[in-house]
C-alpha atoms as one frame of an Amber mdcrd trajectory, in Angstrom:
protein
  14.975  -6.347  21.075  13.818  -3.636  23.423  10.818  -1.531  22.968  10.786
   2.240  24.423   8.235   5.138  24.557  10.818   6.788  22.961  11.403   4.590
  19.994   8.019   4.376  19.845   7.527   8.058  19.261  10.594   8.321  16.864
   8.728   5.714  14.409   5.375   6.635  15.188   4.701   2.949  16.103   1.480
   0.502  15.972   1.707  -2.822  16.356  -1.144  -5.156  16.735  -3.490  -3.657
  18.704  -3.465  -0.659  15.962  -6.388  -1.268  13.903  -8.674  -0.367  16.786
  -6.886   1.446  19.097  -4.416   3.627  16.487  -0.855   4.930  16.632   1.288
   5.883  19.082   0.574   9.653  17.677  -3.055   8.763  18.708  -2.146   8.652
  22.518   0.576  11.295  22.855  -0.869  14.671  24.164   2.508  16.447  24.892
   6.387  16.038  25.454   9.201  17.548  26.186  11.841  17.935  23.480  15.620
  18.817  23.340  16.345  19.997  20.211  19.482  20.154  18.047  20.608  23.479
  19.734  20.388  22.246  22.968  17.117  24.098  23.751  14.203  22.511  25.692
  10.695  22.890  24.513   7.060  21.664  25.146   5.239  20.583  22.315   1.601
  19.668  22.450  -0.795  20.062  25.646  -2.729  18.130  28.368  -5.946  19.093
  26.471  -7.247  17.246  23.050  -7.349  20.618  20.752  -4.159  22.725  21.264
  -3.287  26.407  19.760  -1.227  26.761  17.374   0.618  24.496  14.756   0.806
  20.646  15.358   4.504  20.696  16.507   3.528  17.336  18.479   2.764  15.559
  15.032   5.690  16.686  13.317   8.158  15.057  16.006   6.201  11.812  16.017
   7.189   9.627  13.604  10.310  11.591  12.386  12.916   9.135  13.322  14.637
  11.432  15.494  15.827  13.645  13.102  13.828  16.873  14.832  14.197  16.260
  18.359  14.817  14.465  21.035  11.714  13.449  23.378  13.061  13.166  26.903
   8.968  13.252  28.748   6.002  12.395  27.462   1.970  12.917  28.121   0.153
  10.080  27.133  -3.548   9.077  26.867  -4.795   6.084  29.139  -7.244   4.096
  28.465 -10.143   1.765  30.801  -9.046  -1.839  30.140 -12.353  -3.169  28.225
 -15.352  -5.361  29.846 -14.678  -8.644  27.775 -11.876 -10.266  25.508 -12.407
 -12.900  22.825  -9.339 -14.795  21.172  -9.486 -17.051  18.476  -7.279 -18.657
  15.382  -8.681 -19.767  12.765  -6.582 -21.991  10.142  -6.811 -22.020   6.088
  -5.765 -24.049   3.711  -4.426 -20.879   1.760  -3.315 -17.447   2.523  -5.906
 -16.021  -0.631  -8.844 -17.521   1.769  -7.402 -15.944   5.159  -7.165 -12.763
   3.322 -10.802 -13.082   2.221 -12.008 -14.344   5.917  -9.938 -10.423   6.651
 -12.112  -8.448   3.835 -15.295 -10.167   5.049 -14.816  -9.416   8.963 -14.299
  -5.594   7.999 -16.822  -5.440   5.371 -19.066  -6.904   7.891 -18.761  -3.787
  10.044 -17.075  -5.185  12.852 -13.967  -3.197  13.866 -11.508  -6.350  15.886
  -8.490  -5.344  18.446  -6.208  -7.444  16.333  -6.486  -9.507  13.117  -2.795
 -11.253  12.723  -1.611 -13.412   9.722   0.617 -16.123  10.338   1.720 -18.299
   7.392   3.244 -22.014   7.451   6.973 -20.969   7.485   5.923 -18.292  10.639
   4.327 -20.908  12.255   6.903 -23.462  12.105   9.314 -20.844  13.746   6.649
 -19.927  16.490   5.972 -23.907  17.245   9.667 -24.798  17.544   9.853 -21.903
  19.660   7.612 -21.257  22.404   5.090 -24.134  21.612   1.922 -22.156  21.301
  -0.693 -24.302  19.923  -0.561 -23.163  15.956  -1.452 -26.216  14.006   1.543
 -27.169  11.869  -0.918 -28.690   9.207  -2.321 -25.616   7.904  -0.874 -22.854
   4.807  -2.022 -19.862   6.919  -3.411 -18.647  10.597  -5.217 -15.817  11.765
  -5.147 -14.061  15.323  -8.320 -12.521  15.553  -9.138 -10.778  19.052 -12.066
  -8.558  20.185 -12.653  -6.137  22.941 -15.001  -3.851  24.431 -18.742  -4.865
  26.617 -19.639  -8.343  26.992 -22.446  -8.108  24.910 -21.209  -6.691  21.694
 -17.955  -8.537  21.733 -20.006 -12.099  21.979 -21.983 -11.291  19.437 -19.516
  -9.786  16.957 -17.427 -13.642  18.046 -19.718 -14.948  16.367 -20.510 -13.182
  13.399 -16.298 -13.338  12.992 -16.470 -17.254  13.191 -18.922 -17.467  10.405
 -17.435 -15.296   8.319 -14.060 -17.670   8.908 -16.180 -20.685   8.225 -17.838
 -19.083   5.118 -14.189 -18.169   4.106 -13.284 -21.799   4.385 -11.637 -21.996
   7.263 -10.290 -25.743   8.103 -10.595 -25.102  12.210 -11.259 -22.810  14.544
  -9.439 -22.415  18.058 -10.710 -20.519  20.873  -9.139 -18.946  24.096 -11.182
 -20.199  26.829  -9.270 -18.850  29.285  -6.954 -15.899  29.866  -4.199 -18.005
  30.200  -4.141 -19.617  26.629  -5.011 -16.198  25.586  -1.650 -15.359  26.336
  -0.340 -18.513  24.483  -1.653 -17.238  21.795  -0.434 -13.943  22.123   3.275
 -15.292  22.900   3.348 -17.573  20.060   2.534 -14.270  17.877   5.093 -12.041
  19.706   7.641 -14.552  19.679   7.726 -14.429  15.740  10.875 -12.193  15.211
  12.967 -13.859  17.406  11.778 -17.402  16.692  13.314 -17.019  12.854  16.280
 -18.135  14.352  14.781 -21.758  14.844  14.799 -22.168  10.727  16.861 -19.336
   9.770  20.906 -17.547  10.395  19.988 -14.358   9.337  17.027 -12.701   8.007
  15.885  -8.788   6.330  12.467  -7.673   8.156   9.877  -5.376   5.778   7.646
  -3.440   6.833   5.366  -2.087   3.468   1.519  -1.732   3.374  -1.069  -2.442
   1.509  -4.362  -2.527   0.581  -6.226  -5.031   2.304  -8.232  -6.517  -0.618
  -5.068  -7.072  -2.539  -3.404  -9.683   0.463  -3.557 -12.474  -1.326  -2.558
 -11.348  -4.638   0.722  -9.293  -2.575   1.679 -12.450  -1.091   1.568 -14.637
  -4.016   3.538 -11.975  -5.655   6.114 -12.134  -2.870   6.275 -16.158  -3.171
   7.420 -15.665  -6.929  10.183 -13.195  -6.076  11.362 -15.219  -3.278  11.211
 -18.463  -5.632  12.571 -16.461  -8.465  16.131 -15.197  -5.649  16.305 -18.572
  -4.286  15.290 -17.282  -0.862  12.611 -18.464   1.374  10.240 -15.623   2.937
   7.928 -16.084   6.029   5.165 -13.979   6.685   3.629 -12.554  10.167   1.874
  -9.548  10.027  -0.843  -7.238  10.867  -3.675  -8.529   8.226  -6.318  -6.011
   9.524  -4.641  -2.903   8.189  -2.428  -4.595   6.338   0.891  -3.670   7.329
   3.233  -6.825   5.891   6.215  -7.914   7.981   7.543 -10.512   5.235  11.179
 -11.764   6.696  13.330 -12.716   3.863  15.331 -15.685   5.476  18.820 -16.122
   4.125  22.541 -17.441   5.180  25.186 -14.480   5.710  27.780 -17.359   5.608
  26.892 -18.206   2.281  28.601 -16.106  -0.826  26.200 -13.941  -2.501  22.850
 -14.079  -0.574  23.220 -11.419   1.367  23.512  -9.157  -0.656  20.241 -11.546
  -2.861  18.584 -11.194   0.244  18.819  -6.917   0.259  17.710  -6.845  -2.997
  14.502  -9.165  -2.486  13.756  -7.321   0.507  13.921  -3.777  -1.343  12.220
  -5.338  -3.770   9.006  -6.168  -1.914   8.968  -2.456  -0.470   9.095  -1.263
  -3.845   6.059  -3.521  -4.475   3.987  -2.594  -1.637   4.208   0.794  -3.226
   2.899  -0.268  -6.794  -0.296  -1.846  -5.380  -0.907   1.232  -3.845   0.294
   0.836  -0.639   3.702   2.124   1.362   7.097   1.091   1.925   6.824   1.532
   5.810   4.029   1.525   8.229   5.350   1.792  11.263   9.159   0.369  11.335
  10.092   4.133   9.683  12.601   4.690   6.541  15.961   4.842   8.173  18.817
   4.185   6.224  17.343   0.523   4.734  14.652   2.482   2.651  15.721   5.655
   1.750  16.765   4.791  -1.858  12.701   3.915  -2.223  12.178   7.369  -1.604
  11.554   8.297  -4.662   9.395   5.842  -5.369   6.702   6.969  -3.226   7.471
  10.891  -3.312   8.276  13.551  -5.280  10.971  16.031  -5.321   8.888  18.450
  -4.446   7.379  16.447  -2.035  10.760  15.440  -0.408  12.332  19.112  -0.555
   8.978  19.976   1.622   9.950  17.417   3.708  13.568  18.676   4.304  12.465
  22.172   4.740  10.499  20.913   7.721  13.797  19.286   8.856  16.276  22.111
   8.188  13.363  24.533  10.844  14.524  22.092  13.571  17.741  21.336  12.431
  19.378  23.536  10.234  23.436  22.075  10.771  21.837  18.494  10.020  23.092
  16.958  13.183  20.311  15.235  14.251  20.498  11.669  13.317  22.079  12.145
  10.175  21.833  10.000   7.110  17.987   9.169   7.599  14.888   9.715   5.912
  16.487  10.632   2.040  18.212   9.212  -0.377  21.678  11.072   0.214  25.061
  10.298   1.548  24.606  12.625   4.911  27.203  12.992   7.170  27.150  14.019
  10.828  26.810  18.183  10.671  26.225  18.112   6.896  23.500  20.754   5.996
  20.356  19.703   4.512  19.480  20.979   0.993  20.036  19.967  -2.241  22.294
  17.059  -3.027  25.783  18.035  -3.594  29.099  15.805  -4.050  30.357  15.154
  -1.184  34.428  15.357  -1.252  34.384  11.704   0.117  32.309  10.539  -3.187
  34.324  12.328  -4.869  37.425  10.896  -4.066  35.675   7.640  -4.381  35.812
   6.484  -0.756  31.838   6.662  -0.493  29.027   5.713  -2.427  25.835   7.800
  -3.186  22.980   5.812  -1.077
C-alpha cells in the first residue's frame, strides 16, 4: 500500500499517533485546490484563525469529491524530549479494554494505545518476528511522549494500571531499536494477513471506548455465527476498530459471507453509538450504511455542499451516498437511472 499527503487529506486520516496528536485536518493550514472546473484556488492560510468560511475543512476528509489538493501547508511539530514503549499482554480482550478505560480515566493522555488480538498477532509473528508473545488472547501498544519527567512518571502509573487490569506480562522498549520492533510488528499487520489468510475485508467503525470488550465479543459471535474468522488490530485509545474479516475468494459463497459480515460490523459500530468510518472514509464499500447513521435531511445537506463545488458530479463519482452515480451525473435527488432501468445496473 502507499500512503500520500494527498490521500491523507482526501480521508481526513489518523492513524496511531491520533489520540494525542489529532487528524490530519489538525495539521493542515492551507492548500491549493483544482476544482471540478478546472479553476485553481487557495483554501485556508499560513495563520491559525483565517477569515471567512472553513473551505479548508470542507475539502479534508471529503474523499475527493470537492477538489483536488495539488500543495499543501502543514503544521510541524518539535520531536518530544523522551519516548516510552511498552506491551502489555492479557489473558482476554474485556481486560485489555479495561487496562484502556483505566489509563484514560487516570488522566494520562498516551501517543498511542494499540490492540492486538491472538489471530493479529499470529500474522505479525509469522511475519516480521517482532517479539508479541504468541501465548496471550490480546496485546496492547502503549507509547508515551513529551519531557522526561512527565513521561517516566505517567510509565509508571500506565504499568500499574495494566497490572491492576490483570495483565499477564509486561514488555518494555529499552532501546530505540526494539522500539521500532515494536512499531514494525504493529505496522506490518495489514499486510501480514496474508501469512493466515487469501483474502480479507478491512473495517474501519468506531466506538465508544468503554464498550471494547462488549463490541468485540459481539464481533466473535457474528464471525462464529458466518463461519468466518476475524482478527483484530486497532487503535484502542480512541477506539477506531480495524476488525479484518479473513475469508477464501476461491471458495463458493464466502465472499460474498465475508461482505456481508463486514457490513455487518459497520452497521454495529453504529448501534453502540459509534461510526461506520473513522478515518478509512465511506467510499463505495459503505455507502449503503448511510442511512444508518444520517438522515435525509442530513445527507441532502451534505450533497448541497457537494453540488457548490461540483455541480456536473464529476468529481469522483459514485462516493459518499447510497446511489448508482455515474461519471457527470448531477447530484440531487435519486432518480432511475436508464441503465437500472433497463436492468443492466443495480441500485447500490
Amino acid at each position: 500500500t502507499v500512503c500520500t499527503i494527498g490521500g491523507n487529506i482526501a480521508e481526513n486520516s489518523g492513524g496511531a499517533h491520533c489520540m494525542k496528536y489529532g487528524f490530519t485536518t489538525n495539521h493542515v493550514h492551507a492548500m491549493t485546490l483544482v476544482l471540478p472546473d478546472a479553476s485553481v484556488i487557495t483554501v485556508g492560510g499560513a495563520g491559525v484563525e483565517v477569515v471567512g468560511p472553513d473551505l479548508r475543512g470542507a475539502v479534508i476528509g471529503s474523499e475527493g469529491t470537492l477538489a483536488i489538493a495539488t500543495s499543501v501547508t502543514v503544521r510541524l511539530l518539535r520531536k518530544p524530549e523522551a519516548v516510552r514503549t511498552l506491551v502489555a499482554d492479557f489473558a482476554s480482550a474485556e481486560a485489555a479494554g479495561e487496562a484502556v478505560s483505566g489509563i484514560i480515566a487516570a488522566g494520562i493522555i498516551p501517543a498511542a494505545v494499540e490492540m492486538l488480538d491472538a489471530l493479529a498477532i499470529e500474522a505479525c509473528e509469522a511475519a516480521v518476528h517482532a517479539g508479541y508473545s504468541l501465548d496471550t488472547a490480546a496485546a496492547l501498544v502503549v507509547e508515551l511522549d513529551g519531557p522526561t519527567a512527565e513521561c517516566t512518571e505517567d510509565f509508571e502509573r500506565v504499568q500499574a494500571i495494566c497490572r491492576a487490569a490483570g495483565t499477564t506480562h509486561i514488555r518494555f522498549a529499552t532501546d530505540p531499536e526494539e522500539r521500532m520492533l515494536i512499531w514494525k510488528g504493529r505496522k506490518a499487520a495489514f499486510a501480514a494477513m496474508g501469512r493466515i489468510s487469501p483474502d480479507y475485508f478491512v473495517q474501519d467503525g468506531v466506538i465508544p471506548r468503554t464498550r471494547l470488550g462488549e463490541a468485540l465479543a459481539r464481533m466473535q459471535e457474528m464471525a462464529d455465527e458466518a463461519g468466518l474468522r476475524v482478527a483484530n488490530v486497532f487503535h484502542a485509545g480512541d477506539g477506531n476498530l480495524h476488525p479484518l474479516v479473513l475469508y477464501n475468494a476461491a471458495v463458493p459463497g464466502e465472499s460474498e459471507r465475508g461482505e456481508h459480515l463486514s457490513s455487518a460490523i459497520a452497521e454495529l459500530c453504529v448501534e453502540m453509538g459509534g461510526s461506520i468510518t473513522g478515518e478509512h472514509g465511506v467510499g463505495t464499500d459503505k455507502a449503503c450504511s448511510m442511512p444508518k447513521m444520517f438522515s435525509e435531511d442530513d445527507l441532502a445537506v451534505m450533497k448541497r455542499l457537494r453540488a457548490a463545488f461540483d455541480p456536473d458530479g464529476i468529481c469522483n463519482p459514485g462516493k459518499i451516498f447510497p446511489t448508482p452515480r455515474l461519471c457527470g451525473e448531477r447530484p440531487g435527488p435519486y432518480r432511475v437511472h436508464p441503465l437500472e432501468a433497463a436492468g443492466l445496473i443495480d441500485r447500490m
